mmCIF file of C-alpha atoms in Angstrom:
data_model
loop_
_atom_site.group_PDB
_atom_site.id
_atom_site.type_symbol
_atom_site.label_atom_id
_atom_site.label_comp_id
_atom_site.label_asym_id
_atom_site.label_seq_id
_atom_site.Cartn_x
_atom_site.Cartn_y
_atom_site.Cartn_z
ATOM 1 C CA UNK A 1068 119.970 127.996 -85.166
ATOM 2 C CA UNK A 1069 120.317 124.494 -83.757
ATOM 3 C CA UNK A 1070 118.138 123.062 -86.525
ATOM 4 C CA UNK A 1071 120.239 124.838 -89.179
ATOM 5 C CA UNK A 1072 123.438 123.654 -87.547
ATOM 6 C CA UNK A 1073 122.195 120.048 -87.447
ATOM 7 C CA UNK A 1074 121.181 120.163 -91.118
ATOM 8 C CA UNK A 1075 124.556 121.624 -92.066
ATOM 9 C CA UNK A 1076 126.379 118.997 -90.018
ATOM 10 C CA UNK A 1077 124.340 116.212 -91.628
ATOM 11 C CA UNK A 1078 125.063 117.570 -95.102
ATOM 12 C CA UNK A 1079 128.788 117.797 -94.399
ATOM 13 C CA UNK A 1080 128.848 114.315 -92.920
ATOM 14 C CA UNK A 1081 127.191 112.919 -96.037
ATOM 15 C CA UNK A 1082 129.520 114.699 -98.476
ATOM 16 C CA UNK A 1083 132.366 112.165 -98.235
ATOM 17 C CA UNK A 1084 129.919 109.326 -98.781
ATOM 18 C CA UNK A 1085 128.620 111.014 -101.929
ATOM 19 C CA UNK A 1086 132.169 111.524 -103.199
ATOM 20 C CA UNK A 1087 133.127 107.891 -102.628
ATOM 21 C CA UNK A 1088 129.871 106.695 -104.138
ATOM 22 C CA UNK A 1089 130.726 108.300 -107.486
ATOM 23 C CA UNK A 1090 132.010 105.870 -110.041
ATOM 24 C CA UNK A 1091 135.686 106.207 -110.788
ATOM 25 C CA UNK A 1092 137.105 105.141 -114.104
ATOM 26 C CA UNK A 1093 138.816 101.804 -113.873
ATOM 27 C CA UNK A 1094 142.493 101.934 -114.748
ATOM 28 C CA UNK A 1095 143.367 100.368 -118.104
ATOM 29 C CA UNK A 1096 144.195 96.667 -118.043
ATOM 30 C CA UNK A 1097 147.704 97.435 -119.324
ATOM 31 C CA UNK A 1098 148.610 100.880 -117.970
ATOM 32 C CA UNK A 1099 152.200 100.954 -119.236
ATOM 33 C CA UNK A 1100 151.277 100.102 -122.809
ATOM 34 C CA UNK A 1101 148.199 102.352 -122.649
ATOM 35 C CA UNK A 1102 150.285 105.300 -121.433
ATOM 36 C CA UNK A 1103 152.776 104.966 -124.270
ATOM 37 C CA UNK A 1104 149.946 104.499 -126.788
ATOM 38 C CA UNK A 1105 148.397 107.759 -125.605
ATOM 39 C CA UNK A 1106 151.526 109.717 -126.429
ATOM 40 C CA UNK A 1107 152.029 107.810 -129.697
ATOM 41 C CA UNK A 1108 148.447 108.621 -130.719
ATOM 42 C CA UNK A 1109 149.065 112.329 -130.204
ATOM 43 C CA UNK A 1110 152.403 112.366 -132.049
ATOM 44 C CA UNK A 1111 151.358 110.138 -134.952
ATOM 45 C CA UNK A 1112 148.186 112.185 -135.389
ATOM 46 C CA UNK A 1113 150.225 115.384 -135.685
ATOM 47 C CA UNK A 1114 152.563 113.792 -138.245
ATOM 48 C CA UNK A 1115 149.679 112.574 -140.399
ATOM 49 C CA UNK A 1116 147.981 115.982 -140.135
ATOM 50 C CA UNK A 1117 151.221 117.694 -141.213
ATOM 51 C CA UNK A 1118 151.588 115.324 -144.180
ATOM 52 C CA UNK A 1119 148.005 116.052 -145.209
ATOM 53 C CA UNK A 1120 148.439 119.803 -144.767
ATOM 54 C CA UNK A 1121 151.536 120.248 -146.966
ATOM 55 C CA UNK A 1122 150.466 120.925 -150.577
ATOM 56 C CA UNK A 1123 151.522 118.370 -153.198
ATOM 57 C CA UNK A 1124 153.803 120.878 -154.956
ATOM 58 C CA UNK A 1125 155.875 121.209 -151.766
ATOM 59 C CA UNK A 1126 156.529 117.504 -151.301
ATOM 60 C CA UNK A 1127 159.823 117.913 -153.198
ATOM 61 C CA UNK A 1128 160.832 120.928 -151.070
ATOM 62 C CA UNK A 1129 164.186 120.751 -149.277
ATOM 63 C CA UNK A 1130 165.221 123.598 -146.951
ATOM 64 C CA UNK A 1131 168.837 122.855 -147.943
ATOM 65 C CA UNK A 1132 170.198 120.541 -150.647
ATOM 66 C CA UNK A 1133 171.714 118.058 -148.169
ATOM 67 C CA UNK A 1134 168.500 117.110 -146.322
ATOM 68 C CA UNK A 1135 165.472 115.007 -147.188
ATOM 69 C CA UNK A 1136 162.616 116.540 -149.131
ATOM 70 C CA UNK A 1137 159.313 116.824 -147.282
ATOM 71 C CA UNK A 1138 158.038 113.764 -149.162
ATOM 72 C CA UNK A 1139 161.161 111.764 -148.328
ATOM 73 C CA UNK A 1140 160.689 112.734 -144.689
ATOM 74 C CA UNK A 1141 157.108 111.404 -144.741
ATOM 75 C CA UNK A 1142 158.375 108.177 -146.329
ATOM 76 C CA UNK A 1143 161.174 107.873 -143.780
ATOM 77 C CA UNK A 1144 158.729 108.207 -140.880
ATOM 78 C CA UNK A 1145 156.463 105.562 -142.437
ATOM 79 C CA UNK A 1146 159.411 103.198 -142.955
ATOM 80 C CA UNK A 1147 160.477 103.652 -139.332
ATOM 81 C CA UNK A 1148 156.951 102.838 -138.110
ATOM 82 C CA UNK A 1149 157.067 99.479 -139.849
ATOM 83 C CA UNK A 1150 160.657 98.778 -138.852
ATOM 84 C CA UNK A 1151 160.297 99.492 -135.150
ATOM 85 C CA UNK A 1152 156.779 98.216 -134.597
ATOM 86 C CA UNK A 1153 157.552 94.929 -136.376
ATOM 87 C CA UNK A 1154 160.448 94.404 -133.929
ATOM 88 C CA UNK A 1155 158.128 95.102 -130.999
ATOM 89 C CA UNK A 1156 155.600 92.605 -132.395
ATOM 90 C CA UNK A 1157 158.286 90.002 -133.106
ATOM 91 C CA UNK A 1158 157.515 89.708 -136.790
ATOM 92 C CA UNK A 1159 159.028 90.517 -140.162
ATOM 93 C CA UNK A 1160 158.178 94.000 -141.407
ATOM 94 C CA UNK A 1161 155.405 93.827 -144.015
ATOM 95 C CA UNK A 1162 156.991 96.782 -145.826
ATOM 96 C CA UNK A 1163 160.441 95.717 -146.962
ATOM 97 C CA UNK A 1164 160.705 97.809 -150.159
ATOM 98 C CA UNK A 1165 161.197 101.142 -148.455
ATOM 99 C CA UNK A 1166 158.485 103.768 -148.750
ATOM 100 C CA UNK A 1167 160.977 106.641 -148.784
ATOM 101 C CA UNK A 1168 162.656 105.188 -151.887
ATOM 102 C CA UNK A 1169 159.561 103.992 -153.757
ATOM 103 C CA UNK A 1170 156.745 106.513 -153.169
ATOM 104 C CA UNK A 1171 156.822 110.080 -154.474
ATOM 105 C CA UNK A 1172 153.282 111.464 -154.687
ATOM 106 C CA UNK A 1173 151.514 113.065 -151.772
ATOM 107 C CA UNK A 1174 148.580 110.660 -152.072
ATOM 108 C CA UNK A 1175 150.832 107.590 -152.004
ATOM 109 C CA UNK A 1176 152.971 108.903 -149.149
ATOM 110 C CA UNK A 1177 150.031 109.963 -146.969
ATOM 111 C CA UNK A 1178 148.320 106.610 -147.564
ATOM 112 C CA UNK A 1179 151.540 104.751 -146.705
ATOM 113 C CA UNK A 1180 151.989 106.829 -143.549
ATOM 114 C CA UNK A 1181 148.415 106.144 -142.437
ATOM 115 C CA UNK A 1182 148.915 102.417 -143.068
ATOM 116 C CA UNK A 1183 152.150 102.485 -141.065
ATOM 117 C CA UNK A 1184 150.446 104.236 -138.146
ATOM 118 C CA UNK A 1185 147.643 101.646 -138.249
ATOM 119 C CA UNK A 1186 150.292 98.916 -138.143
ATOM 120 C CA UNK A 1187 151.848 100.471 -135.027
ATOM 121 C CA UNK A 1188 148.432 100.901 -133.454
ATOM 122 C CA UNK A 1189 148.060 97.131 -133.847
ATOM 123 C CA UNK A 1190 151.304 96.687 -131.895
ATOM 124 C CA UNK A 1191 149.852 98.686 -129.015
ATOM 125 C CA UNK A 1192 146.401 97.100 -129.078
ATOM 126 C CA UNK A 1193 147.715 93.526 -129.042
ATOM 127 C CA UNK A 1194 150.490 93.981 -126.454
ATOM 128 C CA UNK A 1195 150.005 93.396 -122.742
ATOM 129 C CA UNK A 1196 152.275 95.006 -120.165
ATOM 130 C CA UNK A 1197 153.850 91.589 -119.555
ATOM 131 C CA UNK A 1198 154.653 91.313 -123.272
ATOM 132 C CA UNK A 1199 155.902 94.912 -123.270
ATOM 133 C CA UNK A 1200 158.540 93.883 -120.721
ATOM 134 C CA UNK A 1201 159.908 91.080 -122.924
ATOM 135 C CA UNK A 1202 163.432 91.677 -124.186
ATOM 136 C CA UNK A 1203 164.166 91.980 -127.916
ATOM 137 C CA UNK A 1204 167.211 92.926 -129.947
ATOM 138 C CA UNK A 1205 166.983 96.487 -131.233
ATOM 139 C CA UNK A 1206 169.949 97.862 -133.130
ATOM 140 C CA UNK A 1207 172.903 96.793 -130.961
ATOM 141 C CA UNK A 1208 170.932 96.605 -127.727
ATOM 142 C CA UNK A 1209 168.732 94.216 -125.824
ATOM 143 C CA UNK A 1210 165.736 96.236 -124.637
ATOM 144 C CA UNK A 1211 162.125 95.767 -123.578
ATOM 145 C CA UNK A 1212 159.548 95.826 -126.362
ATOM 146 C CA UNK A 1213 157.976 98.939 -124.841
ATOM 147 C CA UNK A 1214 161.341 100.681 -125.243
ATOM 148 C CA UNK A 1215 161.243 100.005 -128.982
ATOM 149 C CA UNK A 1216 157.753 101.512 -129.144
ATOM 150 C CA UNK A 1217 158.907 104.468 -127.047
ATOM 151 C CA UNK A 1218 161.880 105.070 -129.353
ATOM 152 C CA UNK A 1219 159.469 104.951 -132.299
ATOM 153 C CA UNK A 1220 157.284 107.576 -130.631
ATOM 154 C CA UNK A 1221 160.315 109.783 -129.928
ATOM 155 C CA UNK A 1222 161.597 109.328 -133.500
ATOM 156 C CA UNK A 1223 158.188 110.237 -134.903
ATOM 157 C CA UNK A 1224 158.050 113.319 -132.682
ATOM 158 C CA UNK A 1225 161.585 114.319 -133.712
ATOM 159 C CA UNK A 1226 160.600 114.248 -137.366
ATOM 160 C CA UNK A 1227 157.366 116.073 -136.654
ATOM 161 C CA UNK A 1228 159.660 118.878 -135.511
ATOM 162 C CA UNK A 1229 161.384 118.744 -138.901
ATOM 163 C CA UNK A 1230 158.015 118.816 -140.650
ATOM 164 C CA UNK A 1231 157.008 121.893 -138.643
ATOM 165 C CA UNK A 1232 160.089 123.695 -139.972
ATOM 166 C CA UNK A 1233 159.282 122.732 -143.570
ATOM 167 C CA UNK A 1234 155.674 123.876 -143.159
ATOM 168 C CA UNK A 1235 156.676 127.196 -141.573
ATOM 169 C CA UNK A 1236 159.231 127.871 -144.312
ATOM 170 C CA UNK A 1237 156.333 127.548 -146.759
ATOM 171 C CA UNK A 1238 154.156 129.893 -144.681
ATOM 172 C CA UNK A 1239 151.892 127.122 -143.382
ATOM 173 C CA UNK A 1240 150.810 126.919 -139.738
ATOM 174 C CA UNK A 1241 151.602 123.418 -138.421
ATOM 175 C CA UNK A 1242 148.783 121.340 -136.917
ATOM 176 C CA UNK A 1243 150.079 121.629 -133.348
ATOM 177 C CA UNK A 1244 150.003 125.441 -133.552
ATOM 178 C CA UNK A 1245 146.449 125.765 -134.843
ATOM 179 C CA UNK A 1246 143.728 126.829 -132.478
ATOM 180 C CA UNK A 1247 141.797 123.732 -131.345
ATOM 181 C CA UNK A 1248 138.612 124.910 -133.084
ATOM 182 C CA UNK A 1249 140.509 125.132 -136.394
ATOM 183 C CA UNK A 1250 141.975 121.621 -136.210
ATOM 184 C CA UNK A 1251 140.447 118.946 -138.394
ATOM 185 C CA UNK A 1252 139.633 115.603 -136.792
ATOM 186 C CA UNK A 1253 142.731 113.448 -137.000
ATOM 187 C CA UNK A 1254 142.062 110.385 -139.068
ATOM 188 C CA UNK A 1255 144.953 108.180 -138.027
ATOM 189 C CA UNK A 1256 145.726 108.504 -134.394
ATOM 190 C CA UNK A 1257 142.398 109.410 -132.892
ATOM 191 C CA UNK A 1258 141.023 112.582 -131.439
ATOM 192 C CA UNK A 1259 142.994 114.978 -129.238
#
C-alpha cells in the first residue's frame, strides 16, 4: 500500500510539470489585427461561397422591385471592400469604376468579389496593431484604421444576411447552414 501510495504521489507531483512542459502556441504578433482578420475571413468566405452558389440565372433576381438584384448586391459588397480597405491602408482605391455598375455576369462578379477580398486580406496582413490604432477620416468621423476594417467586416456580414434571404427564396441552402461535411473549401477567405 505504501509503495502504491508513493508511486501515486510521485505521478501526481509530476503532472503539473508535464502540463507546463507542453508547448503553448505563441500569441500572434499583432493580436488585435489578427482577431479582426479571423472574423473577416469567416464572413468574407461565406459571402464568396454564397456568390458562387447562386446560379447565373438568378443573378438578376430581386425579391422586390425596389432592392438590388443578387448580382448588384455582390458588386456592392466588392465595391465596399475596395472602398473601406483602401482607407485603412491609406491609399487610393484601385477600383474606382464601380463593380456594381459595370459588372453583370456571375463570372465577372465572383471574380471581382474574390479580388476585393484578396485586397482586404492584404490590408490585414500588412497592418500592425500600432498601425491599426492610427486615426483616419472615414465618412464624417475620425476613427482608428481597425475600426474601418471592423465596419467593413460588419457591412459584409450584413449583406451576407441579405444574400441568405435571396438564396432561400430560390430554394437554395446558404453556405452557413450547410452541414460542415457538405461545405466546399472556401477559396477566398481560408478554411473554417
